[in-house]
Short mmCIF file of C-alpha atoms in Angstrom, two decimals:
data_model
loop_
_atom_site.label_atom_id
_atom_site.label_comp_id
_atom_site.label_asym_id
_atom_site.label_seq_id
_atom_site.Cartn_x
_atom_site.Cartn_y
_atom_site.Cartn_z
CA UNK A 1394 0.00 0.00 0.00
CA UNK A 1395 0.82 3.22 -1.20
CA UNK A 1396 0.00 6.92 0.18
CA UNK A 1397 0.91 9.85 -1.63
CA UNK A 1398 0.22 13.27 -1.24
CA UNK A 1399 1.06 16.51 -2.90
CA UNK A 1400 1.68 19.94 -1.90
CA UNK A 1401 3.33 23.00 -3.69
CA UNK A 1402 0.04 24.40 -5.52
CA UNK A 1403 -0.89 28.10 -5.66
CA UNK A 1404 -1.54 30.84 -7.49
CA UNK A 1405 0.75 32.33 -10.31
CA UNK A 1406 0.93 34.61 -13.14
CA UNK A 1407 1.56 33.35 -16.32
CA UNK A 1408 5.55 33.09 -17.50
CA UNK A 1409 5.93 32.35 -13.71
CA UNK A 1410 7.26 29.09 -12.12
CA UNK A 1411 6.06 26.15 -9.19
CA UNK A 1412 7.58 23.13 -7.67
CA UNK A 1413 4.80 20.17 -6.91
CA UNK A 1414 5.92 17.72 -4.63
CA UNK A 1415 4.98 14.35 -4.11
CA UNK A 1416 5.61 12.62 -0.65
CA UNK A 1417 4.93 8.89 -0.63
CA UNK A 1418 4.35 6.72 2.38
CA UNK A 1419 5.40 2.65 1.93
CA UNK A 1420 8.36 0.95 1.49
CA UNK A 1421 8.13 0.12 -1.75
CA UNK A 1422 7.55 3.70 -3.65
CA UNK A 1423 11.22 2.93 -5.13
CA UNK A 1424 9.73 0.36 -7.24
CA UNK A 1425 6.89 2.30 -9.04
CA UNK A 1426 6.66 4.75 -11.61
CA UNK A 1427 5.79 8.12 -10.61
CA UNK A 1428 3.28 9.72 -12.52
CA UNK A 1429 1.67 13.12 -12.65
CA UNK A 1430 -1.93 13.89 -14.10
CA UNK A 1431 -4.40 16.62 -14.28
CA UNK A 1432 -7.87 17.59 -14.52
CA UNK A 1433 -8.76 21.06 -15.75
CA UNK A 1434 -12.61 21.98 -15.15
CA UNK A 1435 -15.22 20.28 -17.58
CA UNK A 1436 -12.13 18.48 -18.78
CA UNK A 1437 -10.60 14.45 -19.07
CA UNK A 1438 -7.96 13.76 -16.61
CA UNK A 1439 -4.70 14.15 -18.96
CA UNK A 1440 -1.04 12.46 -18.51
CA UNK A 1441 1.56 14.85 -17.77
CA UNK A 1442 4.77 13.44 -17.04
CA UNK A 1443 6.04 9.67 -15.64
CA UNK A 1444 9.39 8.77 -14.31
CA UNK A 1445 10.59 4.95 -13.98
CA UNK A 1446 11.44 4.13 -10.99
CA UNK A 1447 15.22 4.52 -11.43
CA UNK A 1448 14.87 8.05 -12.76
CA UNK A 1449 16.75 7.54 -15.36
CA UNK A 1450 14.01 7.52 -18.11
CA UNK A 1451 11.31 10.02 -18.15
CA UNK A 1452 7.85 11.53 -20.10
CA UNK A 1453 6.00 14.35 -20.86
CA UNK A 1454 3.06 14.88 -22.59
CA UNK A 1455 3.24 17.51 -26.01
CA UNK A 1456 1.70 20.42 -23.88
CA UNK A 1457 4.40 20.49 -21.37
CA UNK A 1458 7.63 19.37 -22.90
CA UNK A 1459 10.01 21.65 -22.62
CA UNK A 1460 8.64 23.58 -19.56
CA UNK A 1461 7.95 20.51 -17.08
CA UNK A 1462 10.40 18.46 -15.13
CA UNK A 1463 9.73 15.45 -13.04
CA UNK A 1464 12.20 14.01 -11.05
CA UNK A 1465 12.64 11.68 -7.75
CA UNK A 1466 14.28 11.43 -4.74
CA UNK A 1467 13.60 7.67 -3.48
CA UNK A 1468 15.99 8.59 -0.61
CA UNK A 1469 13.19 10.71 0.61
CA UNK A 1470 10.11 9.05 -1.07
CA UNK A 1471 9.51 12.17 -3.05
CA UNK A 1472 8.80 13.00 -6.80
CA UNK A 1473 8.57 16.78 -7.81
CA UNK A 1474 7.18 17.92 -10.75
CA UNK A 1475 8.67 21.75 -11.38
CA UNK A 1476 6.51 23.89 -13.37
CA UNK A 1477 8.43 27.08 -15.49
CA UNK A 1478 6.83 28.93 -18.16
CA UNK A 1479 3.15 28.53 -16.57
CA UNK A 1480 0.62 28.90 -19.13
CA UNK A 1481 -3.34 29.88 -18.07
CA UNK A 1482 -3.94 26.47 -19.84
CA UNK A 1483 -1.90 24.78 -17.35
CA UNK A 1484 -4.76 25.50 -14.57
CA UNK A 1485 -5.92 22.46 -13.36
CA UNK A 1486 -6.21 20.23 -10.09
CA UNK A 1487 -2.96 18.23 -10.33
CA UNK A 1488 -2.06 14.31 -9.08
CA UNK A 1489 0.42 11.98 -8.68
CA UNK A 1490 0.34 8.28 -8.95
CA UNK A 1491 2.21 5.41 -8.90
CA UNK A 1492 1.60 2.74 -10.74
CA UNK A 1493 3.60 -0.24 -12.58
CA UNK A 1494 3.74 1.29 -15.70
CA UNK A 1495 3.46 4.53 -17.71
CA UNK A 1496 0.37 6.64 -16.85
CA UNK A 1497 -1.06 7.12 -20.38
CA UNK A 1498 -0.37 2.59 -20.58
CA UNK A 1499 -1.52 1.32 -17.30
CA UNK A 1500 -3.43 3.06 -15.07
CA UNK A 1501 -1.70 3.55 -11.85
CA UNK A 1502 -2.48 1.94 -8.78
CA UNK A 1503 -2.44 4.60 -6.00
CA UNK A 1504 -3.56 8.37 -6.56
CA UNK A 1505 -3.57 11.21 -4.21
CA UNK A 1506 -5.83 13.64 -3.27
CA UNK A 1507 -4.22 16.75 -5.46
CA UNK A 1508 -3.76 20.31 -5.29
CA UNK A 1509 -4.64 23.20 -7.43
CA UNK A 1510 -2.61 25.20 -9.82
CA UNK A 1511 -4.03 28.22 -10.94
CA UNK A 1512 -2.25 30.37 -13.69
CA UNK A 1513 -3.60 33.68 -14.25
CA UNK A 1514 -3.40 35.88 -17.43
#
């Protein structure tokens, strides 16, 4: 079993930057693939980024490539997901999950509860 929760959402401007963080509960969070999703209003959840478990490899959906970068700390049970170049598109409630696979492949096991980003204009 698997806990994760996320902190690090606000408020920003657009251009402007935020860190999401990830803390996982569970021995084996090492082992899974970190994932991050969101869900704007009236809208599908949507992959964002994944990392394998050795953080070596990692993914990023078309939207955010270039701007987003996930990484891991297993040391600490973390994954981050930092945010530069915010775009008023990018508003949405934001998870991680962890899961045996790639987000957009298999669905992930354990979610947590979120936080909002909101980028304004």
């Amino acid at each position: 079993q698997v806990q994760l929760v996320e902190s690090g959402g606000g408020l920003v401007q657009a251009g402007g930057s935020l860190r999401l963080s990830c803390a996982a509960s569970g021995r084996t969070f090492s082992t899974y693939t970190m994932n991050w999703f969101r869900q704007a209003p009236g809208k599908e959840r949507e992959f964002v980024s994944a990392i394998r478990w050795t953080g070596s490899s990692t993914y990023y959906s078309d939207s955010v490539k270039g701007r987003f970068t996930i990484s891991r700390d297993n040391a600490k049970n973390t994954v981050y997901l930092q945010m530069n170049s915010l775009k008023p598109e990018d508003t949405a409630v934001y998870y991680c999950a962890a899961g045996d696979g790639l987000g957009y492949n298999v669905a992930p096991r354990y979610w947590g509860q979120g936080t909002q980003v909101t980028v304004s204009s």
